[in-house]
Tab-separated table of C-alpha atoms in Angstrom:
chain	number	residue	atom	x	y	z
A	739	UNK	CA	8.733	16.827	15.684
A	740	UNK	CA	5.134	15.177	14.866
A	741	UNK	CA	5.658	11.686	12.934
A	742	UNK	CA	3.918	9.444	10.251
A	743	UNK	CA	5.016	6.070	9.489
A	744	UNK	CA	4.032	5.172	5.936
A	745	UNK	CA	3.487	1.752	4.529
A	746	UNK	CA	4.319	0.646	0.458
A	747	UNK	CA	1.508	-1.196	-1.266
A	748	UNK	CA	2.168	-3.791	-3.928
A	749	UNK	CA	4.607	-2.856	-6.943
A	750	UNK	CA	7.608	-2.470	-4.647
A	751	UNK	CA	8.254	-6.336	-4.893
A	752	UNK	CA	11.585	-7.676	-5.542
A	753	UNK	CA	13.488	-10.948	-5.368
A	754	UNK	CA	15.614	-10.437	-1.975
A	755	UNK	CA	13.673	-8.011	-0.249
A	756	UNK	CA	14.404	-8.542	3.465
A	757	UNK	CA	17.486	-10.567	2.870
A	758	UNK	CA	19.837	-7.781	4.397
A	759	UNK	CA	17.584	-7.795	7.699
A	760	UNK	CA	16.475	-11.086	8.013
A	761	UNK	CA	20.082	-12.155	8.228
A	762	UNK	CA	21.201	-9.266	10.799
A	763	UNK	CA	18.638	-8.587	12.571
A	764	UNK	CA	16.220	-10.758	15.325
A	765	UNK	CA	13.523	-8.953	14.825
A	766	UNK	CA	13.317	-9.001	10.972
A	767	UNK	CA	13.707	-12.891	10.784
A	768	UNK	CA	11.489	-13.283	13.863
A	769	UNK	CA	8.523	-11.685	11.703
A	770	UNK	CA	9.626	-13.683	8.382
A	771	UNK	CA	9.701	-16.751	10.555
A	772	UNK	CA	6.369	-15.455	11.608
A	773	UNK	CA	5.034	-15.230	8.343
A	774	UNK	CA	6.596	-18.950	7.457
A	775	UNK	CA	4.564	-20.309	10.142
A	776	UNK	CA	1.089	-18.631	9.694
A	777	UNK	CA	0.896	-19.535	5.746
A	778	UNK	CA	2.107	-22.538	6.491
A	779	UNK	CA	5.001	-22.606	3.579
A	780	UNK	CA	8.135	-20.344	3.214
A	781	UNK	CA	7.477	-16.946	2.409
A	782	UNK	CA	10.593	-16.321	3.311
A	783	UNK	CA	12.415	-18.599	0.365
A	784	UNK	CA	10.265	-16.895	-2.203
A	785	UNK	CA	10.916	-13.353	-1.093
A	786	UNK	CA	14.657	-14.252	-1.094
A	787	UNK	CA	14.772	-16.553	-4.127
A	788	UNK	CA	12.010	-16.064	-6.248
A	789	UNK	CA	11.585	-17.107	-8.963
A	790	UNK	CA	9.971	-13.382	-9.665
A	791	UNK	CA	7.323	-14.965	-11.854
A	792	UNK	CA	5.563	-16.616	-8.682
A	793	UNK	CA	6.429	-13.724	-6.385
A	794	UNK	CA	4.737	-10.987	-8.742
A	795	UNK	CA	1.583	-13.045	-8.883
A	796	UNK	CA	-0.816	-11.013	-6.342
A	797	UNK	CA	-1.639	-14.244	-4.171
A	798	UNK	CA	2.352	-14.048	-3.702
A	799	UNK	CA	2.852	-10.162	-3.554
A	800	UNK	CA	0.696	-8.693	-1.032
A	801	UNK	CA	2.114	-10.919	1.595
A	802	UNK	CA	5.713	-10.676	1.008
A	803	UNK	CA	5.660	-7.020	0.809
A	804	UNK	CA	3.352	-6.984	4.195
A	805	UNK	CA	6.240	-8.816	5.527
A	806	UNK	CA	8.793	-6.941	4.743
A	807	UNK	CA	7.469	-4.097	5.528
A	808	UNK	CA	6.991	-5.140	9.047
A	809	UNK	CA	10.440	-6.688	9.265
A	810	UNK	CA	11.613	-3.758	8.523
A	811	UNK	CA	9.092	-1.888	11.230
A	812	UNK	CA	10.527	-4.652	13.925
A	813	UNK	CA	14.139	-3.747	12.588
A	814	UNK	CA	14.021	-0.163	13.055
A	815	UNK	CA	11.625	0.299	16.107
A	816	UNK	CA	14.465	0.418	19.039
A	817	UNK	CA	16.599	3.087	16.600
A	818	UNK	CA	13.108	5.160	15.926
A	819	UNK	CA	12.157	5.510	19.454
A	820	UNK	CA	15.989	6.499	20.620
A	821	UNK	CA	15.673	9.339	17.671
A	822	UNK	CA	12.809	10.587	18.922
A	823	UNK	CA	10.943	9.095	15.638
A	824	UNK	CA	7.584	7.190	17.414
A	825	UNK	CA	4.602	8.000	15.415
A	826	UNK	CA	1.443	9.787	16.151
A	827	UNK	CA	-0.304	8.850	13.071
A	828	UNK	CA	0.453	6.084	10.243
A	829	UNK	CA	-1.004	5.320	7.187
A	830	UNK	CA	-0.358	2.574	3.783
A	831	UNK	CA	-1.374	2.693	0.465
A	832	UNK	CA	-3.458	-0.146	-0.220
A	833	UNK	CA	-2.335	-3.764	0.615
A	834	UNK	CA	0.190	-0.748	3.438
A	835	UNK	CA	-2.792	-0.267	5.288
A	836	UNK	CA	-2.451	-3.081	6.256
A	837	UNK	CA	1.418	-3.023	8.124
A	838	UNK	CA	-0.198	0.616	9.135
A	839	UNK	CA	-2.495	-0.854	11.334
A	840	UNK	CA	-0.257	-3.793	12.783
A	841	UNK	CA	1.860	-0.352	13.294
A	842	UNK	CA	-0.710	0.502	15.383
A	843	UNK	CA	-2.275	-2.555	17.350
A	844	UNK	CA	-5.280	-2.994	15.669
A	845	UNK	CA	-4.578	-6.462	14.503
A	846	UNK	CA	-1.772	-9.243	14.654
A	847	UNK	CA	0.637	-9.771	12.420
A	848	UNK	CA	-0.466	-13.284	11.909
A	849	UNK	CA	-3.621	-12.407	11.356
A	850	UNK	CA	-2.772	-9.976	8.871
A	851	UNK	CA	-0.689	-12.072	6.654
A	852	UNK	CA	-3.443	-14.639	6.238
A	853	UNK	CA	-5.869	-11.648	5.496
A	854	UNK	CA	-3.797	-10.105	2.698
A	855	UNK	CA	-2.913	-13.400	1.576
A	856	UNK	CA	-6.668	-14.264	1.196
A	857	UNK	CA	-6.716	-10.483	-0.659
A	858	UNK	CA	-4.485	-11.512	-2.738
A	859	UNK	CA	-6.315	-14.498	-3.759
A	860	UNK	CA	-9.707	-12.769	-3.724
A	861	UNK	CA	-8.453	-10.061	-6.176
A	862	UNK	CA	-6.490	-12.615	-8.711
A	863	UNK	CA	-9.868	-14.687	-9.073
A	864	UNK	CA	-11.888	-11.428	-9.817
A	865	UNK	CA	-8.862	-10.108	-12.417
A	866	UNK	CA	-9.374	-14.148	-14.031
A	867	UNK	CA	-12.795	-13.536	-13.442
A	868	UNK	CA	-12.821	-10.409	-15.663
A	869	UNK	CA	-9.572	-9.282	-17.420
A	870	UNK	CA	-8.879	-5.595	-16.750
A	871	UNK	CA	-5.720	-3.612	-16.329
A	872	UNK	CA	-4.109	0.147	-15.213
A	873	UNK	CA	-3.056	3.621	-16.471
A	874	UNK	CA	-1.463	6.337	-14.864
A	875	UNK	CA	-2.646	9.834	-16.492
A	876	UNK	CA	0.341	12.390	-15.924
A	877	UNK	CA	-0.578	15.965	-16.035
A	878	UNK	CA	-4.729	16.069	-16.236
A	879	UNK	CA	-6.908	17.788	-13.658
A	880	UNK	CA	-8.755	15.342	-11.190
A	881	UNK	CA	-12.240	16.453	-12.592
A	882	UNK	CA	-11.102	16.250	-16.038
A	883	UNK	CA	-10.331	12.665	-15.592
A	884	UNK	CA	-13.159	11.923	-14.122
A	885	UNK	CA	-15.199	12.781	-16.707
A	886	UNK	CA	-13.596	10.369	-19.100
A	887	UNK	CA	-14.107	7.712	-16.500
A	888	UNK	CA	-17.750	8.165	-16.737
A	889	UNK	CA	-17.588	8.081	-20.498
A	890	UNK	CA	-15.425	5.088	-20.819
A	891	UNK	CA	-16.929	3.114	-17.488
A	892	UNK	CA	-13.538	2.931	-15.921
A	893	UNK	CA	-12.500	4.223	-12.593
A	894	UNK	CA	-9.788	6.583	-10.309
A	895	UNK	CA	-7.624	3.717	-8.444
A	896	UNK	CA	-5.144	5.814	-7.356
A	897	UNK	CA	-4.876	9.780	-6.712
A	898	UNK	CA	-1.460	9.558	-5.864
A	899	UNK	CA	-0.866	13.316	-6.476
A	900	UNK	CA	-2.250	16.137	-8.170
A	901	UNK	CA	-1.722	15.198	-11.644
A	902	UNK	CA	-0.739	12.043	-11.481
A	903	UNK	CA	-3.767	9.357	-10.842
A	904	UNK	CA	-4.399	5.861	-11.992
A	905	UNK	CA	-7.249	4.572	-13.834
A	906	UNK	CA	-8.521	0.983	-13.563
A	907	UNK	CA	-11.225	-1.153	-15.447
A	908	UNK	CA	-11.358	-3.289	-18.577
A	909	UNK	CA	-9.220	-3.330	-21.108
A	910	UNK	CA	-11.379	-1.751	-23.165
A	911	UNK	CA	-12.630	0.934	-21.455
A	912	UNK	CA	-8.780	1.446	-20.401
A	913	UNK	CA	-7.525	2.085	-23.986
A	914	UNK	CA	-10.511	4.407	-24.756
A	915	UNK	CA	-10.104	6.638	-21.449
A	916	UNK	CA	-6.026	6.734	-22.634
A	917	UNK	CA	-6.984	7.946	-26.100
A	918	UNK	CA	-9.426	10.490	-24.660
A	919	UNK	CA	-6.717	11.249	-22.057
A	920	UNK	CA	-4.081	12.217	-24.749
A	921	UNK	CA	-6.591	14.183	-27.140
A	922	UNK	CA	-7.799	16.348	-23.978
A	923	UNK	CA	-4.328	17.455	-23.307
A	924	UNK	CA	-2.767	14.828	-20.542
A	925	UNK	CA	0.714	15.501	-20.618
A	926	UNK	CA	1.697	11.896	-20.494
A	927	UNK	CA	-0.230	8.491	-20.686
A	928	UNK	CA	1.248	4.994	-19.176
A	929	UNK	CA	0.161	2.075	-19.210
A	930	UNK	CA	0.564	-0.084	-16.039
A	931	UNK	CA	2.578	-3.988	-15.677
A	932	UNK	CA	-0.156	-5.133	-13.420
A	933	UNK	CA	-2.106	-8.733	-13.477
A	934	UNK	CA	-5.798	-6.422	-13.075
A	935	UNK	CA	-7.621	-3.948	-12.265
A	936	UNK	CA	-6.833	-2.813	-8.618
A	937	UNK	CA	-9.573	-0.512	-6.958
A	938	UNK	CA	-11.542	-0.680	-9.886
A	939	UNK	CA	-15.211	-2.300	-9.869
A	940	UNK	CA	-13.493	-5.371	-11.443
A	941	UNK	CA	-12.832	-6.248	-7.998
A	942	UNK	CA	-16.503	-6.154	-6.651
A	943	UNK	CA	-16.812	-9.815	-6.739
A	944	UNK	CA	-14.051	-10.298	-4.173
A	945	UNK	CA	-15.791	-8.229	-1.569
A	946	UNK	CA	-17.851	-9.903	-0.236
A	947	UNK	CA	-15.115	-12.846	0.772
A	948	UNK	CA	-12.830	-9.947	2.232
A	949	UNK	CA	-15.143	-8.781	4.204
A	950	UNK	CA	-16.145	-12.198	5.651
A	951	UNK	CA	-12.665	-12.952	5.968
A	952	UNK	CA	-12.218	-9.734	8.291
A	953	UNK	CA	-15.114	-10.193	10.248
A	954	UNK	CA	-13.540	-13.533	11.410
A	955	UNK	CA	-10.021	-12.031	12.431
A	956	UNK	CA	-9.406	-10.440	15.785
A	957	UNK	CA	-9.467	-6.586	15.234
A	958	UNK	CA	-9.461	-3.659	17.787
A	959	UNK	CA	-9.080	-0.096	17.437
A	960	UNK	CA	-6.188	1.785	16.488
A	961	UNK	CA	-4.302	2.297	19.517
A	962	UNK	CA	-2.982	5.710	17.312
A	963	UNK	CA	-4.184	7.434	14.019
A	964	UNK	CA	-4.604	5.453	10.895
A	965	UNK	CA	-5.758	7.206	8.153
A	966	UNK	CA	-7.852	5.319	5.728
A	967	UNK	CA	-7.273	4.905	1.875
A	968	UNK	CA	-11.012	5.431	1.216
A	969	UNK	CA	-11.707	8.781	2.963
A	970	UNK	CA	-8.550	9.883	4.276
A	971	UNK	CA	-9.672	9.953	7.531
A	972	UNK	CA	-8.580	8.567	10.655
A	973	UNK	CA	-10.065	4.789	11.285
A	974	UNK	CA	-11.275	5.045	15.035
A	975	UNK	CA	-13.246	1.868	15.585
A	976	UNK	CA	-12.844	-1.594	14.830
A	977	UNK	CA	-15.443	-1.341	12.810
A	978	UNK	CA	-14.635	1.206	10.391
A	979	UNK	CA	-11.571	-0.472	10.069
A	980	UNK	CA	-13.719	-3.502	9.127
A	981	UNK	CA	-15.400	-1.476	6.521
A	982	UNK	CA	-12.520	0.478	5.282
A	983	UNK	CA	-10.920	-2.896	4.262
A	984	UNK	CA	-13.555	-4.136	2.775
A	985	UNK	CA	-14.349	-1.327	0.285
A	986	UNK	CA	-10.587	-0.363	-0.207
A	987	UNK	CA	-10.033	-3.035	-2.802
A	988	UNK	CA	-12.415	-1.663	-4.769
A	989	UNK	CA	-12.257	2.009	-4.024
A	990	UNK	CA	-9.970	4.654	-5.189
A	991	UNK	CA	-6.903	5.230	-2.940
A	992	UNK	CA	-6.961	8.844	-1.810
A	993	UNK	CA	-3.271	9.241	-1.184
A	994	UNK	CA	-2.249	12.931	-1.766
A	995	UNK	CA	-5.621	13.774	0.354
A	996	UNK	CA	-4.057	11.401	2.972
A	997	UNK	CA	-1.042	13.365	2.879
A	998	UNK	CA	-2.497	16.711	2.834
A	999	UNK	CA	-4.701	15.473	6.358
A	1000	UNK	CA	-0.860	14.606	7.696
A	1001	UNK	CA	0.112	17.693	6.748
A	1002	UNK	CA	-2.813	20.119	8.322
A	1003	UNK	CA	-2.588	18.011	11.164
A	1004	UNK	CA	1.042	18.758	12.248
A	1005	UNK	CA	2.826	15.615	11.017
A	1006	UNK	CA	5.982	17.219	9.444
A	1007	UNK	CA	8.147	14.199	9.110
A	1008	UNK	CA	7.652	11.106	7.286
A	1009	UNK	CA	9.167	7.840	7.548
A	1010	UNK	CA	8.789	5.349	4.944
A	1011	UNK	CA	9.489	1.727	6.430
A	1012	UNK	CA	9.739	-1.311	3.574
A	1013	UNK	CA	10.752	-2.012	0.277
A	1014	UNK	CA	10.849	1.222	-2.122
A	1015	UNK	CA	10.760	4.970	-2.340
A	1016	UNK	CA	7.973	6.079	-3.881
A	1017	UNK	CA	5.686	7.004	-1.072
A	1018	UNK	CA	8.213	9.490	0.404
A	1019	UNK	CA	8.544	11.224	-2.811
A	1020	UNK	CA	4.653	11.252	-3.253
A	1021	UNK	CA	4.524	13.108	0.011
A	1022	UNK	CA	7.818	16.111	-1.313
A	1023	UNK	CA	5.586	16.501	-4.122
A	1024	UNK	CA	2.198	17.702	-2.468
A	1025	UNK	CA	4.731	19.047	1.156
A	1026	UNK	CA	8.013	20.156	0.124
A	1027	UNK	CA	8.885	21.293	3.410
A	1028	UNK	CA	8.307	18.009	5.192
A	1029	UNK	CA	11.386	15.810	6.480
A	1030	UNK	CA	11.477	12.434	4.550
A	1031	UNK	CA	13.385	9.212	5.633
A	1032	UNK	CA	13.398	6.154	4.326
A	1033	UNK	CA	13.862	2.441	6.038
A	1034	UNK	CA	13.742	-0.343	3.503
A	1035	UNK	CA	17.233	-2.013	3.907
A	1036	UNK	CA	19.930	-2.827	6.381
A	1037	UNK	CA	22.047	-0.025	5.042
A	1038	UNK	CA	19.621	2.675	5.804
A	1039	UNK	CA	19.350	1.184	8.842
A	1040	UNK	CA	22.774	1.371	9.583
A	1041	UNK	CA	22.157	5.078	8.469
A	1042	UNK	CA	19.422	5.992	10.796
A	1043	UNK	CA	21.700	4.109	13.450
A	1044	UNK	CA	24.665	6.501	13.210
């Protein structure tokens, strides 16, 4: 049995996530606690309380979902390596490449809920900055749709799996790539509840501060594979994990090729740890015959403990 952990990105938030664990398991409040302690004001009551209006902001959202992703990690660990279940590669969509490479050593957890909270903040000042939002495209070809980003001067955010991609950039440009979209045959065309354009060039202007930010934090290699958003590759060096953050907020998220490098690599069961589901059914979509399992509450805890 060959093993990936995967990671949720932001859209999984919800008021109570981590409640189950952080009252029944060490571990899980340890890392809330954690989290409490390294912002510097409780995470921990606005993951559990809301109100929902300040936890979906994306200052808010990228490190409560970080958290309780990890909680959950911390949670399951002990059960995981008793199964048999310890990882030989990881990976996160988006802000979860993050937990992936706390998953794997390469930084603190401290350090990477300051860093993802100061992504957070980078990313809402560019989407004030310039106001932008998201679309997913159902059911269009990859160079299709890229095409009608060129014409409409948006971009790919998020190949999530063949046929069904995001597209990012202002709102103008947004409802002209739909329209196109729908006229050139897309099967479906929705448009996205987000506060901006994620992995767009909307977010260029908070570079620059992410990268500074990560060139200040303590980061070492991946003491196991991590493969990147941007290339789908495995992150081998500090360095390119440097650089992979850096661009990632701007880049498009290359998830089913992230998958399909899992996949031809021997990983044949997948283990989604945090809040939501949707990464495990990205992955039965482009593998059928891969083993999912999910890990996002003290029930299917409880589950994977029996």
């Amino acid at each position: 049995m060959t093993v990936a952990y995967l990671f949720p990105g932001q859209g999984a938030q919800a008021v109570g996530m981590g409640k189950d664990l952080y009252d029944a398991v060490p571990a899980a409040k340890a890392i809330f606690d954690e989290a409490d302690q390294a912002l510097g004001f409780s995470l921990s009551q606005l993951c559990f309380e809301g109100p929902m209006e300040d936890l979906t902001q994306t200052i808010n959202t990228q490190p409560a979902i970080l958290t309780a992703s990890v909680a959950t990690l911390e949670a399951a660990r002990e059960n995981l390596g008793d199964k048999g279940l310890t990882p030989t590669h990881t990976a996160g969509h988006s802000l979860g490449e993050y937990s992936s490479l706390v998953a794997a050593g390469s930084m603190t957890f401290s350090d990477a809920v300051k860093l993802v909270r100061e992504r957070g903040r980078l990313m809402q000042a560019a989407g004030d900055e310039q106001e932008g939002t998201m679309s997913a495209i159902i059911g269009m070809g990859e160079d299709d749709l890229r095409a009608i980003c060129d014409e409409t001067g948006v971009d790919m955010a998020n190949l999530n799996a063949v046929g069904q991609i995001a597209i990012s950039g202002s709102v103008a440009g947004i409802e002209a790539a739909e329209k196109l979209a729908e006229e050139r045959g897309a099967r479906r065309v929705v448009r996205l509840n987000v506060s901006a354009a994620f992995h767009s060039s909307l977010m260029d202007p908070a570079v620059p501060g992410m990268r500074a930010a990560l060139e200040g934090a303590s980061i070492s290699a991946p003491t196991f594979p991590v493969v990147g958003n941007v290339t789908a590759q495995p992150l081998e060096t500090a360095d390119e994990v440097v650089d992979e953050l850096a661009s990632q907020i701007r880049s498009s998220v290359q998830w089913f090729r992230t998958v399909e490098y899992l996949r031809d690599n021997g990983v044949t069961t997948f283990i989604e740890l945090g809040p939501g589901k949707v990464l495990t059914g990205l992955v039965k979509r482009a593998f059928e015959e891969a083993e999912t399992i999910n890990v996002g509450n003290l029930e299917e805890l409880e589950a994977l403990r029996a």
